[in-house]
Tab-separated table of C-alpha atoms and ligand atoms in Angstrom:
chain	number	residue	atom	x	y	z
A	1053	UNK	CA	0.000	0.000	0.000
A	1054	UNK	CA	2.965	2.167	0.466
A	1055	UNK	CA	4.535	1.411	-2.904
A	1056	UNK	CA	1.205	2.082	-4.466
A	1057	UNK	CA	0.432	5.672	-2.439
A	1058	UNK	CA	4.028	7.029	-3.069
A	1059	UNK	CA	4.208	5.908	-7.201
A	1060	UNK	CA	2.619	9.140	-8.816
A	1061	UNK	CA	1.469	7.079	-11.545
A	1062	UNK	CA	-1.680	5.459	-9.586
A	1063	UNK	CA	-4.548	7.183	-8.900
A	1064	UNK	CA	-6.309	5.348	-5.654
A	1065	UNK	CA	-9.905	5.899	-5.376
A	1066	UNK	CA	-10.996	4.257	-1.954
A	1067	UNK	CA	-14.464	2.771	-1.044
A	1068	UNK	CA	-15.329	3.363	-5.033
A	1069	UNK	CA	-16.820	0.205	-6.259
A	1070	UNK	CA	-17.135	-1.645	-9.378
A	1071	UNK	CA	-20.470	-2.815	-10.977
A	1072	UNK	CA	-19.907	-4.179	-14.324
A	1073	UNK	CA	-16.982	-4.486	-16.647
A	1074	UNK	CA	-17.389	-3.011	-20.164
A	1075	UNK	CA	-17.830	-5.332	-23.158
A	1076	UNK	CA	-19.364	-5.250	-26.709
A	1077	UNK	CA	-22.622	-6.018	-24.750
A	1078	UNK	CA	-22.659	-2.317	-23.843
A	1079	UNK	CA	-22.168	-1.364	-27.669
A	1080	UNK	CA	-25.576	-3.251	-28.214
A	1081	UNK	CA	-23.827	-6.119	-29.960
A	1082	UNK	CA	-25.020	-9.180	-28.014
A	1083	UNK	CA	-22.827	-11.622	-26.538
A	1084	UNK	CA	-22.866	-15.039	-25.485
A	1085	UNK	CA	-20.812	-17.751	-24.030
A	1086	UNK	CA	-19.662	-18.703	-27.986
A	1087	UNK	CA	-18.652	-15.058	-29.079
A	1088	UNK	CA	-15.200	-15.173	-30.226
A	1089	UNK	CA	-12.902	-11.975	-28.640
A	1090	UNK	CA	-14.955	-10.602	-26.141
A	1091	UNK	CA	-12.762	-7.507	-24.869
A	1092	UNK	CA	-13.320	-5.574	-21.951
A	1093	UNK	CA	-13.332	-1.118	-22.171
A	1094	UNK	CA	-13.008	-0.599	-18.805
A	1095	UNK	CA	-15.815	-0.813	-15.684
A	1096	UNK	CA	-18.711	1.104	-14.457
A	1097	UNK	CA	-17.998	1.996	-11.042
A	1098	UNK	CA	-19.978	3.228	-8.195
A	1099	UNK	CA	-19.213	6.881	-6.467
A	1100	UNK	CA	-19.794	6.209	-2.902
A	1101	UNK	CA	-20.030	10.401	-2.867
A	1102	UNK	CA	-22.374	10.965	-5.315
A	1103	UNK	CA	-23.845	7.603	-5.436
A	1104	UNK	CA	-23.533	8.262	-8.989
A	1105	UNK	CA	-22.400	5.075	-11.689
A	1106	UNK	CA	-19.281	6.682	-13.776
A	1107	UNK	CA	-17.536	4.811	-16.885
A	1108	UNK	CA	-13.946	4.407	-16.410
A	1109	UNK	CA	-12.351	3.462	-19.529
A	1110	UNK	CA	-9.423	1.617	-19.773
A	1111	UNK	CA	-7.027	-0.064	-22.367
A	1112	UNK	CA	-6.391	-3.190	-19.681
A	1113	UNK	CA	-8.054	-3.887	-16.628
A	1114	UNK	CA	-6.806	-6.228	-14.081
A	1115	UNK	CA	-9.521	-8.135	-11.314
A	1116	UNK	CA	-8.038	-8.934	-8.301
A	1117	UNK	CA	-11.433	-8.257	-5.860
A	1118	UNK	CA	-10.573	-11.403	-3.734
A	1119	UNK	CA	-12.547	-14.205	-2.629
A	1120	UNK	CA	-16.645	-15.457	-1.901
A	1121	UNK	CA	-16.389	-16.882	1.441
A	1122	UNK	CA	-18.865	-14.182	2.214
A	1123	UNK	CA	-21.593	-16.341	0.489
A	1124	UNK	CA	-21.482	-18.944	3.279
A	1125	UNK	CA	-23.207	-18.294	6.446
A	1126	UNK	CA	-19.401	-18.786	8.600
A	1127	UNK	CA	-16.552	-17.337	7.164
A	1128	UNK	CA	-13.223	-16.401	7.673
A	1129	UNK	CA	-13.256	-13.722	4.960
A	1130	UNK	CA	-14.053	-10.023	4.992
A	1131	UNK	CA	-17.029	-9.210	4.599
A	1132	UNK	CA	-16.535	-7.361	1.237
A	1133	UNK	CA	-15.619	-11.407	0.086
A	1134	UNK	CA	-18.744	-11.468	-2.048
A	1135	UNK	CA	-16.669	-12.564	-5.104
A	1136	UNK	CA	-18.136	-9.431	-6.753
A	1137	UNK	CA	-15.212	-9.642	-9.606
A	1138	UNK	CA	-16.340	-13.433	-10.460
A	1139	UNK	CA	-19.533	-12.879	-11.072
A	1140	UNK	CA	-18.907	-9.673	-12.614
A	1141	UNK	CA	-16.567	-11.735	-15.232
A	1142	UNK	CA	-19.283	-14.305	-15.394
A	1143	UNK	CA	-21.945	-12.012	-16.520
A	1144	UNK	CA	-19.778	-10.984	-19.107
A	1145	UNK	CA	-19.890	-14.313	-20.634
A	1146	UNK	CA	-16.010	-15.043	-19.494
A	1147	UNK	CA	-15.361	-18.486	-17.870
A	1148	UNK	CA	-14.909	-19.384	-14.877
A	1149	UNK	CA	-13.765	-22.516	-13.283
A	1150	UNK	CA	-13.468	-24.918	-10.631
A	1151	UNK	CA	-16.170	-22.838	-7.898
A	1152	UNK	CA	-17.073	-26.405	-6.348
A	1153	UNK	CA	-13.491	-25.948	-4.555
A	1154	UNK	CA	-13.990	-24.255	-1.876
A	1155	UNK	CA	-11.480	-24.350	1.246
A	1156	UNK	CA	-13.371	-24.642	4.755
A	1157	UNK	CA	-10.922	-24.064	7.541
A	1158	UNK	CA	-11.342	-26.571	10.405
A	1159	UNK	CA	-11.572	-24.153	13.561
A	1160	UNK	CA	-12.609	-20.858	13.672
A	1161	UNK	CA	-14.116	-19.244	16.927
A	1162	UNK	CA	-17.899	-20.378	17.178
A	1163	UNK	CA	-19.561	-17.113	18.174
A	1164	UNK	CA	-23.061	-16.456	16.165
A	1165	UNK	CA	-22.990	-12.779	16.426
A	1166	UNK	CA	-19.450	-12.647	14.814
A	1167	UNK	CA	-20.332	-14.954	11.540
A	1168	UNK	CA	-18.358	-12.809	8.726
A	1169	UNK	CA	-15.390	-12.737	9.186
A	1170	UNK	CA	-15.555	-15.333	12.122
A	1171	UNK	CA	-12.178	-14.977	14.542
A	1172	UNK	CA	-9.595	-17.463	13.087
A	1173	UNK	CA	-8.462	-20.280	15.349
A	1174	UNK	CA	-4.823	-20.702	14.044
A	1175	UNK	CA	-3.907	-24.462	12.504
A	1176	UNK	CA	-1.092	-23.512	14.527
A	1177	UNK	CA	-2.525	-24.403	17.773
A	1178	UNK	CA	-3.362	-27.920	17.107
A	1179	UNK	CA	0.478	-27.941	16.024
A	1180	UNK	CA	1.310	-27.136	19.630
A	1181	UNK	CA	-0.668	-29.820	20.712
A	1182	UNK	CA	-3.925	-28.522	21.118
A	1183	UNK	CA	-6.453	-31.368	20.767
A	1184	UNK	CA	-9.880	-31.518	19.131
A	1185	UNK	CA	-12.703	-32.942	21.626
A	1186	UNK	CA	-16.505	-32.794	21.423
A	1187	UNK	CA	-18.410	-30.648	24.298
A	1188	UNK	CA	-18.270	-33.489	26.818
A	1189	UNK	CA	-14.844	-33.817	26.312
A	1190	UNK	CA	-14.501	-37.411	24.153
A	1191	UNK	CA	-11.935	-37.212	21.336
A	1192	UNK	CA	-12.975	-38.324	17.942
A	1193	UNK	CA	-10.317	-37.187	15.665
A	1194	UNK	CA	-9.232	-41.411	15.752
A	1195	UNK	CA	-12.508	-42.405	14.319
A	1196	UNK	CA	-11.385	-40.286	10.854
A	1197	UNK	CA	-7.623	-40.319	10.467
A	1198	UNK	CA	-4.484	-41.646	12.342
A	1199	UNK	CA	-2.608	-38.118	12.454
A	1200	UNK	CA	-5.215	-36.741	14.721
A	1201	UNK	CA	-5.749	-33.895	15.062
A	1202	UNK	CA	-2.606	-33.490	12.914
A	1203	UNK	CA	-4.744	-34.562	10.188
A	1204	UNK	CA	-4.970	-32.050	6.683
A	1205	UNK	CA	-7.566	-28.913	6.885
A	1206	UNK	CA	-9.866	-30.507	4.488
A	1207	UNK	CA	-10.274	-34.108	6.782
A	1208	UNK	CA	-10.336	-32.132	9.971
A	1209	UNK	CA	-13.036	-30.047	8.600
A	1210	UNK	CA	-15.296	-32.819	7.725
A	1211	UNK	CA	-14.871	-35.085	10.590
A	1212	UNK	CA	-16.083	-31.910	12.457
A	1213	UNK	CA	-19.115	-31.452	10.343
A	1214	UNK	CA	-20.045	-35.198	10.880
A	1215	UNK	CA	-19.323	-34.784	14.044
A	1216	UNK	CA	-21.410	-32.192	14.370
A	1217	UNK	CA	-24.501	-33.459	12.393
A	1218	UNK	CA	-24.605	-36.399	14.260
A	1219	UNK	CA	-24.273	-35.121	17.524
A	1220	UNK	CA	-26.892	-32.169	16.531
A	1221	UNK	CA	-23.877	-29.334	17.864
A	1222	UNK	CA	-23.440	-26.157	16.877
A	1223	UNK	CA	-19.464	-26.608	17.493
A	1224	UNK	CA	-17.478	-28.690	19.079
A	1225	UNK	CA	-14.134	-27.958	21.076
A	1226	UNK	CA	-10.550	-27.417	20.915
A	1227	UNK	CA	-8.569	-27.997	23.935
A	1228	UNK	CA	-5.270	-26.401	24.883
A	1229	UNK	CA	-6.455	-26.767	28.978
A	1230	UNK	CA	-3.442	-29.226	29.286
A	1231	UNK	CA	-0.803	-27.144	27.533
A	1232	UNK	CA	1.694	-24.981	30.335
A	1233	UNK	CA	-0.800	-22.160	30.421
A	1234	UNK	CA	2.339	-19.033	30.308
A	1235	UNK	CA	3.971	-20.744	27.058
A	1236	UNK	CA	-0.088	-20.442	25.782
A	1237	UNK	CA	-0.301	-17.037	26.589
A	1238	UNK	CA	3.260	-16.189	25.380
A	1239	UNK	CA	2.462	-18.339	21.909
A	1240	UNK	CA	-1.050	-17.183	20.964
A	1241	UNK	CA	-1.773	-13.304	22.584
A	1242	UNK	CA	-4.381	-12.717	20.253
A	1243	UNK	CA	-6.006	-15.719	20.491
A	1244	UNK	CA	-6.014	-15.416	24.295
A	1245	UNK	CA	-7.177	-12.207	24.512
A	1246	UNK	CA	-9.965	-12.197	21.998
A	1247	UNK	CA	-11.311	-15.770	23.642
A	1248	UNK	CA	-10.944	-14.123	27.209
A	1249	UNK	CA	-13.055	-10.921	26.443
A	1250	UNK	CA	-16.056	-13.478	25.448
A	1251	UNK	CA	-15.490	-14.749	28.951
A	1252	UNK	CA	-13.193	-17.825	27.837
A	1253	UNK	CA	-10.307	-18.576	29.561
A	1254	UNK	CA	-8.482	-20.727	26.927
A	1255	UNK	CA	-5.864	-22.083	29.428
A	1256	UNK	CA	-8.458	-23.619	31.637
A	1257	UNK	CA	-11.503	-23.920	29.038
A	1258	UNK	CA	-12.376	-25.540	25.922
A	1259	UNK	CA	-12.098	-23.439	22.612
A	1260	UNK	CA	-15.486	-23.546	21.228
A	1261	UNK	CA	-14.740	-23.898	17.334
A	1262	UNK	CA	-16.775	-24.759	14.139
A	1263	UNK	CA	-15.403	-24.985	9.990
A	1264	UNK	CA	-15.774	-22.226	8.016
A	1265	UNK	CA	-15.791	-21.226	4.815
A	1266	UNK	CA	-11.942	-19.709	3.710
A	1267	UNK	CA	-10.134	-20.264	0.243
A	1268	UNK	CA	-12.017	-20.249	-3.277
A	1269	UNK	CA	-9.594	-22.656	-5.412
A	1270	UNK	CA	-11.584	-21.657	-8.508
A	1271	UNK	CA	-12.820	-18.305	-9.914
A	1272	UNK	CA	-11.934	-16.384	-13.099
A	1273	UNK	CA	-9.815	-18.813	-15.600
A	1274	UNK	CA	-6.546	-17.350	-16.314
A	1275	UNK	CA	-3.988	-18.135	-18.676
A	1276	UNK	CA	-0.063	-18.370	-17.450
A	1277	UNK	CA	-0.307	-14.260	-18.283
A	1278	UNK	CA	-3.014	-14.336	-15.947
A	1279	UNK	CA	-5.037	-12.852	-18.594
A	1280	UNK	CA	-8.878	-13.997	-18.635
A	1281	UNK	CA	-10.945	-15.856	-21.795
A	1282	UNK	CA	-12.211	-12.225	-21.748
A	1283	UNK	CA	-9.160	-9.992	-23.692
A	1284	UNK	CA	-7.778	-6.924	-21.950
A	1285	UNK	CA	-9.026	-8.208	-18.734
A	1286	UNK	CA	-6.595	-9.956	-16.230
A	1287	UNK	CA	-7.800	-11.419	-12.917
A	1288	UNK	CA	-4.702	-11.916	-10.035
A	1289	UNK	CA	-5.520	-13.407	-6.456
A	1290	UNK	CA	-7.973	-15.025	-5.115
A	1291	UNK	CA	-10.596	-14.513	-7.940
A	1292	UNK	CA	-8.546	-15.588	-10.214
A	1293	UNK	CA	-8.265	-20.140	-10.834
A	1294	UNK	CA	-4.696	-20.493	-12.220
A	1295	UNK	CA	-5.044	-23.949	-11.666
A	1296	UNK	CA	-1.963	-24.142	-9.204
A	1297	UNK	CA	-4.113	-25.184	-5.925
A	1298	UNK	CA	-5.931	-28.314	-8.030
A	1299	UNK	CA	-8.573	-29.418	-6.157
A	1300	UNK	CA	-7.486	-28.601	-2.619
A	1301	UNK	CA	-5.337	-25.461	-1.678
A	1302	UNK	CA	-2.066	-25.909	0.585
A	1303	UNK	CA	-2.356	-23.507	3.188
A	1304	UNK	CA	-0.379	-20.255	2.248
A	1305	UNK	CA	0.221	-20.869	-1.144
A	1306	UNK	CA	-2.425	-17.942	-2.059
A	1307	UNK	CA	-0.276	-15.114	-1.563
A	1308	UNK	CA	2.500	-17.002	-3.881
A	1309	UNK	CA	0.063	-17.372	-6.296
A	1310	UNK	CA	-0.793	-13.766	-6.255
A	1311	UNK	CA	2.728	-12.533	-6.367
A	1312	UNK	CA	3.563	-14.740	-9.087
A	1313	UNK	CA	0.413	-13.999	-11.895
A	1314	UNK	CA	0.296	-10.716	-9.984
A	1315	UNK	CA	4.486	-9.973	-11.859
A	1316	UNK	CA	3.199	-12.248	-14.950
A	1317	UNK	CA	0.267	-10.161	-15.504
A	1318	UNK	CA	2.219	-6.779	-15.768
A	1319	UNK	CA	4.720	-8.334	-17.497
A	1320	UNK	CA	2.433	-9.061	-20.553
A	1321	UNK	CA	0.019	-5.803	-20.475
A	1322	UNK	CA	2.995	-3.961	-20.455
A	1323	UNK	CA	4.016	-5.653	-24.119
A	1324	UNK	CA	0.228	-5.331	-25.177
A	1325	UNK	CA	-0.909	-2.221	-23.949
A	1326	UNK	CA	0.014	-0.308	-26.673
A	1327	UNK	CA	-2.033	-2.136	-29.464
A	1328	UNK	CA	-5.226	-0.833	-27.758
A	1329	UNK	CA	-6.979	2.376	-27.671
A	1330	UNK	CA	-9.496	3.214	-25.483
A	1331	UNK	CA	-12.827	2.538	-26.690
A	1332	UNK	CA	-14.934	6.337	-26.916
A	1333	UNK	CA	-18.195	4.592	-27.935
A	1334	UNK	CA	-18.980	2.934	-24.574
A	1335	UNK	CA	-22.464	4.905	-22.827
A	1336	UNK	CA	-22.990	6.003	-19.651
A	1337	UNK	CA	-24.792	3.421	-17.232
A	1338	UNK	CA	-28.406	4.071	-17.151
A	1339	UNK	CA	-29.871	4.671	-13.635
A	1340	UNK	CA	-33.114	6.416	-12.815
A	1341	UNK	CA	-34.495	3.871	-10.331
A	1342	UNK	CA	-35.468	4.584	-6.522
A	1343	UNK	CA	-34.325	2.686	-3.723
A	1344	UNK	CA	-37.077	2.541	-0.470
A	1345	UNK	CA	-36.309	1.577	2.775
A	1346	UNK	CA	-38.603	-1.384	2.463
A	1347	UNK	CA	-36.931	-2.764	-0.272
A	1348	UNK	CA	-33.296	-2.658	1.996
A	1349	UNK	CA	-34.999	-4.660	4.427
A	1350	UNK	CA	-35.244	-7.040	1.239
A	1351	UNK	CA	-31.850	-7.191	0.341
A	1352	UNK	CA	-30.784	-8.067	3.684
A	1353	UNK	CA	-32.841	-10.770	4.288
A	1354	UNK	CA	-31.894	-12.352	1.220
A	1355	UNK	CA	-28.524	-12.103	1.590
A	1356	UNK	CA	-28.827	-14.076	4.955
A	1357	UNK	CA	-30.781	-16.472	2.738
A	1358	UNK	CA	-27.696	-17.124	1.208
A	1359	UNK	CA	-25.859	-17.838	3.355
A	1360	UNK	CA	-28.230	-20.169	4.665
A	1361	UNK	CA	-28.443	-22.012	1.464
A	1362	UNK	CA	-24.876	-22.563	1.127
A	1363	UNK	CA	-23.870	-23.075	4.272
A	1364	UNK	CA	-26.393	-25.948	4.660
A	1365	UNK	CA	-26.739	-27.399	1.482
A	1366	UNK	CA	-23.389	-26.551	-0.278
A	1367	UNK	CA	-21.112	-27.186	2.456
A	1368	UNK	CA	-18.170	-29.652	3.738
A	1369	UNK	CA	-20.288	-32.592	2.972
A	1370	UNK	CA	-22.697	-32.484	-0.329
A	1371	UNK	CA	-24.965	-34.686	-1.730
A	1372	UNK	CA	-27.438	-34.356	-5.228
A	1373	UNK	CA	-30.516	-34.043	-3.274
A	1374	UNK	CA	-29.092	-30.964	-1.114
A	1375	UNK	CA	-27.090	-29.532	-4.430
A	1376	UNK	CA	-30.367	-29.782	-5.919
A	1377	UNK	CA	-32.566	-27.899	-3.098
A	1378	UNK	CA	-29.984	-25.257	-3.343
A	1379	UNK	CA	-30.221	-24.489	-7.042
A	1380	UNK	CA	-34.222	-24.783	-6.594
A	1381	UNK	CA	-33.404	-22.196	-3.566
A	1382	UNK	CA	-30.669	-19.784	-5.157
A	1383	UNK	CA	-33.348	-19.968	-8.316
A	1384	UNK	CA	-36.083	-18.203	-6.679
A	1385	UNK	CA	-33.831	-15.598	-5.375
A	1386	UNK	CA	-32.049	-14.979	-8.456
A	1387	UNK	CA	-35.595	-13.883	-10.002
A	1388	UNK	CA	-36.349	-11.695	-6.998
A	1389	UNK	CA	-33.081	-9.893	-7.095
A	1390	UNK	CA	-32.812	-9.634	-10.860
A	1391	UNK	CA	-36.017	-8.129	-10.835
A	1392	UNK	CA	-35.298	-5.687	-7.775
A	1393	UNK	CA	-32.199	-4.736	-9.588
A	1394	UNK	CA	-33.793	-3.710	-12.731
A	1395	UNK	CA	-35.970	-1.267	-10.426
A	1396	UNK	CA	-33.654	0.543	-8.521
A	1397	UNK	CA	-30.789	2.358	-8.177
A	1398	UNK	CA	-27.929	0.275	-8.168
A	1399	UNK	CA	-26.594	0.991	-4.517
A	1400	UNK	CA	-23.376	-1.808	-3.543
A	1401	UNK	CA	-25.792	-3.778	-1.162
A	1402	UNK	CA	-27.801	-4.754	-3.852
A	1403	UNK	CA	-25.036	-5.275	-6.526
A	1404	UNK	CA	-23.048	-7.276	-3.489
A	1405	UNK	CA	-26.403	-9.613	-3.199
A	1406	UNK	CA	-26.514	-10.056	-6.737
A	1407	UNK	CA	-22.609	-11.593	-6.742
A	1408	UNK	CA	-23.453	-13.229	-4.200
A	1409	UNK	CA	-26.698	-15.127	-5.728
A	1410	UNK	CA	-24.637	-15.658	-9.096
A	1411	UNK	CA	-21.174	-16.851	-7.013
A	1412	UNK	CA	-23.483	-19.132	-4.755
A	1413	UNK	CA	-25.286	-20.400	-8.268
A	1414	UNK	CA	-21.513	-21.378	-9.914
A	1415	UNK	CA	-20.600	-23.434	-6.671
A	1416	UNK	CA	-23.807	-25.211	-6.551
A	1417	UNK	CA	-24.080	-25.638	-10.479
A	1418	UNK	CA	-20.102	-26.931	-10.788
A	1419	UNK	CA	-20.185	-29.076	-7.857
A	1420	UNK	CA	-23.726	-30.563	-9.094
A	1421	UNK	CA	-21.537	-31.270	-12.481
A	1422	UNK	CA	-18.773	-33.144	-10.571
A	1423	UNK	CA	-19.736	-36.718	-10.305
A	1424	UNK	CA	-17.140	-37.900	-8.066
A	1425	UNK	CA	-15.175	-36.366	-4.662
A	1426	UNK	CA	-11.730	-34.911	-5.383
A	1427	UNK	CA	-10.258	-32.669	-3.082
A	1428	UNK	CA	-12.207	-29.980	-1.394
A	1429	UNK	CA	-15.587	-31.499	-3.296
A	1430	UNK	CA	-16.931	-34.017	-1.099
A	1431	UNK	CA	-20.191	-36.126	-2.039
A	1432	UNK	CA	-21.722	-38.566	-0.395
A	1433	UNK	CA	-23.625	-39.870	-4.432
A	1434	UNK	CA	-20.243	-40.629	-5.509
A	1435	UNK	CA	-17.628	-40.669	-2.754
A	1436	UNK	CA	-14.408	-41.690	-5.005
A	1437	UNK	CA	-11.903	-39.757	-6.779
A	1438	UNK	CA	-13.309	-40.638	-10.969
A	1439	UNK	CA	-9.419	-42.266	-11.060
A	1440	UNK	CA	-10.617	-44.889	-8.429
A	1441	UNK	CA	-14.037	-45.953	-9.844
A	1442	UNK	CA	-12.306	-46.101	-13.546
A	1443	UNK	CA	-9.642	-48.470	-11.929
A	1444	UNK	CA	-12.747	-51.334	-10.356
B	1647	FAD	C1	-8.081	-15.179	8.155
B	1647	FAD	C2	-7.297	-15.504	6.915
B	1647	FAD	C3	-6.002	-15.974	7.021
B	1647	FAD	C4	-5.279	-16.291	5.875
B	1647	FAD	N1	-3.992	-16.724	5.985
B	1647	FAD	C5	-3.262	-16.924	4.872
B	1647	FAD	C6	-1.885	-17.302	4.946
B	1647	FAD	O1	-1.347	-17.463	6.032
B	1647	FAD	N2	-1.191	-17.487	3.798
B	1647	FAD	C7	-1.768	-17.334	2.571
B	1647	FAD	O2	-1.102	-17.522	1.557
B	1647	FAD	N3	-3.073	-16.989	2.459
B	1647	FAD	C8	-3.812	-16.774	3.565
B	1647	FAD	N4	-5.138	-16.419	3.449
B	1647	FAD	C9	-5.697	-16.216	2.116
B	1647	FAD	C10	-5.214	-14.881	1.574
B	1647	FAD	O3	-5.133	-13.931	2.605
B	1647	FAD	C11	-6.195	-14.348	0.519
B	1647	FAD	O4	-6.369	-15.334	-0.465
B	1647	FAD	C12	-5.618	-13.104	-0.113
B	1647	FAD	O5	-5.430	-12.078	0.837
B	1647	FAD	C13	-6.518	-12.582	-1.213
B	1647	FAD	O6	-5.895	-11.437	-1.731
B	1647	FAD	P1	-6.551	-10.655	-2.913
B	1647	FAD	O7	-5.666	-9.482	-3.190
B	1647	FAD	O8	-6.870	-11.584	-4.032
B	1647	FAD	O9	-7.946	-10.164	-2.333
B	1647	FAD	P2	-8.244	-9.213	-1.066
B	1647	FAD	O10	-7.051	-9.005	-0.213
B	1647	FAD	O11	-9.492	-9.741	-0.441
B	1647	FAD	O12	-8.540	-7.825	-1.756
B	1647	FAD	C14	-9.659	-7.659	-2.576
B	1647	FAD	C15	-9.933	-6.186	-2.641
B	1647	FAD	O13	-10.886	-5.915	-3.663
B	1647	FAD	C16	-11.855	-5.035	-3.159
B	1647	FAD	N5	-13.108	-5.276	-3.883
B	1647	FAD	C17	-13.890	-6.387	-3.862
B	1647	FAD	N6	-14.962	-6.206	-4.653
B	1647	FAD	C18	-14.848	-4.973	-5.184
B	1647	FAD	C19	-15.649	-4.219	-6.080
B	1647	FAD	N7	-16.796	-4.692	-6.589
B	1647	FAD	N8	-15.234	-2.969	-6.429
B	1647	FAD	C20	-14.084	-2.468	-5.920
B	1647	FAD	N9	-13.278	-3.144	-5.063
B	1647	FAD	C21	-13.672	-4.372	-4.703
B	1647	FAD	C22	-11.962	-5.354	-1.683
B	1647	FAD	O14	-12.524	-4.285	-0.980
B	1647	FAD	C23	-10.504	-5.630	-1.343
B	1647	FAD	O15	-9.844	-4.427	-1.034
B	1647	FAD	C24	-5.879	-16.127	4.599
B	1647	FAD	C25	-7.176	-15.657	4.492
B	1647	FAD	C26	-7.899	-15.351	5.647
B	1647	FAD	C27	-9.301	-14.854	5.493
């Protein structure tokens, strides 16, 4: 952020927010899935001053708004993870790929007024021996795997939701109690002291912990220039799927990723840049709607249905008949919204809701279209890797 403010070249506008990216759509040439060289102009993006819609136009554009986990119900994500930049590429008829794998950390604090971004429990901690216990105190981390609690993020996280579902719990519990309690304190401040202000003493009491939702693998398909199926638009980050996490993410290998496409992606605008012009055609966004309070209380609501969906039909553990009940689910709102949107004034809670709806529709739709389990998809229809069944 430092490098950024101090290079005279950039021109930060904070809190502004984009709403669409520019294609031939907005030249009234229509566009679908097929159309050979779509190419991005540049974005409409929202004034939060003057609430006004302004066309920036641009000869490249690079994506890099982050990830969805703000579609679940938990996450460990910001809440601005609405994976606005996927579903603005996917609107645009670019591709996008691999949404069914989606990272759930094991542990983060279980606390239902603090759902996005829920306090992360650091993997750390079971590292240092904490161990993973239901509420009365039984282990169960043997029943799944031999390591543990040692055992990878993605097998933690399920045994916990089985656990979980079976018991009919809301959480269940990390334990540290037996650890020396000054080496806890000394190793995991933060931890300590946001536990303690909810009343839990972590060196006496249980952790209460639950999964949550925390890495989109997939997103906006990039080339090894990072560029999109979408010329002049790049996508760096989380919304972007290189492909380099597969099905199931190794923890910290995000920020790599970004650094990496993030240098690859400059590299090649720079040699492009000058065979485009900017295009002067593109029109300003038409907005004459009218936003009521009533019609907030809306958009809330169904953004919590969202999360609801996803969160309990989308989850750790899937299966066709819940996939199915979400799409029915995600459906209905889709229409609602779609039809809200084309009344209004585009304000970000509503254009946030809409991501949200189309993200939440990709994960549901891809995962529905992956008939086996390979990493971070899990389904109980057709439990193997497609490898294994091939092989009987
Ligand atoms: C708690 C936690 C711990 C993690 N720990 C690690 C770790 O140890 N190692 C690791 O490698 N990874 C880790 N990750 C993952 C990693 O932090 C993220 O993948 C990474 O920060 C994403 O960076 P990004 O630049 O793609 O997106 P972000 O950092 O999320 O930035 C996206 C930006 O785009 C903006 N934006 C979004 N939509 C719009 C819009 N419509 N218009 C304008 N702006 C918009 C947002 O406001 C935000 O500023 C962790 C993630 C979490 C949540």
């Amino acid at each position: 952020m430092a490098a950024v403010c101090s290079n005279e070249n950039i021109t930060v506008l904070e809190n502004h927010y984009a709403v669409e990216i520019i294609t031939q759509h907005h030249l009234g040439i229509e566009v679908t899935r097929r159309t050979p060289d779509i190419e991005c102009y540049g974005a409409y993006i929202l004034n939060p001053v003057t609430q006004k819609i302004d066309t920036y136009l641009s000869k490249i554009t690079l994506m890099a708004t982050g990830g969805c986990g703000a579609v679940y119900g938990t996450t460990s994500n910001p809440s601005i993870a609405t994976g606005d930049g996927i579903a603005m590429v996917y609107r645009a008829k670019g591709t996008v790929a691999d949404m069914e794998f989606v990272q759930f950390h094991p542990t983060v604090l279980y606390n239902p007024k603090e759902t996005r971004p829920a306090f992360l429990i650091t993997e750390a901690m079971r590292g240092y021996g904490g161990v993973l216990r239901l509420p009365n105190g039984d282990e169960f981390m043997q029943k799944y795997d031999e390591r543990l609690s040692l055992a990878p993020r993605d097998i933690v996280a399920r045994a916990i939701d089985h656990e979980m579902k079976i018991h009919g719990l809301a959480h269940v519990c990390l334990d540290v109690t037996h650890k020396d309690a000054a080496e806890t304190r000394k190793h995991f401040p933060h931890i300590y002291a946001k536990c303690l202000s909810l009343g839990i003493d972590i060196t006496k009491e249980f952790i209460p912990v639950c999964p949550s939702a925390h890495y989109m693998c997939g997103g906006i398909k990039v080339d090894l220039n990072g560029e999109s199926t979408i010329k002049r638009l790049y996508a760096v980050g989380e919304c972007a799927c290189t492909g380099l996490h597969g099905g199931n993410r190794l923890a910290s290998n995000s920020l790599v990723e970004a650094v990496v496409y993030a240098k690859s992606a400059a590299e090649h605008s720079i040699s492009v840049i000058d065979n485009y012009k900017l295009n002067a055609n593109i029109p300003e966004w038409v907005d004459t709607g009218t936003l009521t309070y009533e019609e907030r209380v809306l958009i809330t609501q169904s953004v919590k249905e969202v999360g609801e969906v996803m969160s309990n039909y989308v989850g750790i553990v899937r299966s066709n008949l819940r996939l199915k009940r979400a799409w029915s689910r995600l459906d209905l709102l889709y229409e609602e919204t779609e039809n809200l949107f084309k009344q209004v004034k585009a304000t970000k809670d509503i254009c946030e809701l809409r991501n949200m709806i189309n993200v939440g529709y990709l994960i549901t739709r891809q995962a529905i279209e992956r008939k086996e389990s390979r990493g971070l998809h899990y389904t109980i229809d057709y439990p193997k890797h497609a490898n294994d069944s091939q092989k009987e």
